Amino acid sequence: MSSFSSSTREIPQVKEIPRHIAIIMDGNGRWAKQRMLPRAAGHKRGVEIVREVVKACAARGVEYLTVFAFSSENWRRPAEEVSMLKQLFILALEREAEKLHRNGIRLRVVGNLAPFGSKITELVTRAEQLTRDNKGMTLTIAANYGGRWDLLQAMQRLIESRPQQNGAFTEEQLASCLAMAYAPEPDLFIRTGGEQRISNFLLWQLAYSEFYFTDTLWPDFNAAALDLAIASYQRRERRFGRTSEQVEVAEKSPPPKRELA
Ligand code: IPE
Ligand code: IPE
Ligand code: MG
């Protein structure tokens, strides 16, 4: 699949339903604590919510759903929690790959998977292979992902693959080396759990995304909460640097695609 151009170079197509939703699923630990349960209970419930949100997004015509499952900073958590999260990831890959496939969903996993070990890398490869030709929604799981890691690995690949350019790269060339080059940039970014930060998620691609923060903890999120986020998105005016008047004119007669000078 071809890579998409950058929203700072070209105005993307804006639809009623966001083409790409990216979610920081936060609040599992606090949800468990409120119920005097171990943090693991929150993470387990969190996986069930992913299932519900995948279904809801696909039903609404979202083309790409990206969820942040484990950040490059989450290794700082107690070893016991890290190991439990790895175990949950393994279980989810084993149990869900077939189901995703039956539902026509394409699965991709982005992040530096090597530190997770061979079991996870093998399961990921198998699930990606199984679902690669599916034509439904693309579900991306970000695992041991960090926006800075992604930018660095993209720069390194770019320098290696184009030595003759002496570092004179275009945005499109850099974007094409990012881990999610197969997807357009997120239209809607959702973070549950009340914090209002990016936590090293998709740094490059969130340049022009609409942000939606909710206090709802991830294990309490559901299809209705997703609809609230989409409704908020639909009330926004995405200007991409233009004035409101220009946007109104453009909506009546979309201009021909033209790159910025
Ligand atoms: C998000 O929930 C899940 C992961 C980071 C894996 P948290 O575990 O961060 O939950 P809180 O923020 O402690 O409530
Ligand atoms: C961000 O959540 C990462 C994931 C949801 C996987 P954290 O709970 O780790 O974020 P910070 O560290 O509080 O910002
Ligand atoms: Mg958290």
Coordinates of C-alpha atoms in Angstrom, one line a residue, residues 66-72 74-75 85 89 93 108-116 120 124 140-146 149 201:
T66 CA -4.6 2.6 16.4
V67 CA -4.3 1.8 20.1
F68 CA -1.3 2.4 22.4
A69 CA -0.9 -0.8 24.3
F70 CA 2.7 -0.4 25.8
S71 CA 5.0 2.6 25.5
S72 CA 8.7 2.6 25.3
N74 CA 6.4 1.4 30.3
W75 CA 9.4 -0.8 31.0
L85 CA 1.2 -7.1 30.3
F89 CA -0.6 -9.5 24.9
L93 CA -2.8 -12.5 20.0
R108 CA -0.6 -4.5 12.3
V109 CA 1.7 -4.1 15.2
V110 CA 4.2 -1.2 15.4
G111 CA 7.0 -0.7 17.9
N112 CA 10.4 -2.3 18.7
L113 CA 9.2 -5.9 19.3
A114 CA 12.6 -7.6 19.8
P115 CA 12.8 -6.9 23.6
F116 CA 9.5 -8.8 24.0
I120 CA 5.6 -12.4 20.8
V124 CA 2.7 -11.0 15.6
T140 CA -2.8 -1.2 14.7
I141 CA -1.4 -2.1 18.1
A142 CA 1.5 0.1 19.3
A143 CA 3.6 -2.1 21.5
N144 CA 7.0 -0.9 22.9
Y145 CA 6.3 2.0 20.7
G146 CA 7.7 5.5 21.2
W149 CA 12.0 5.8 18.6
F201 CA 2.8 8.5 21.1

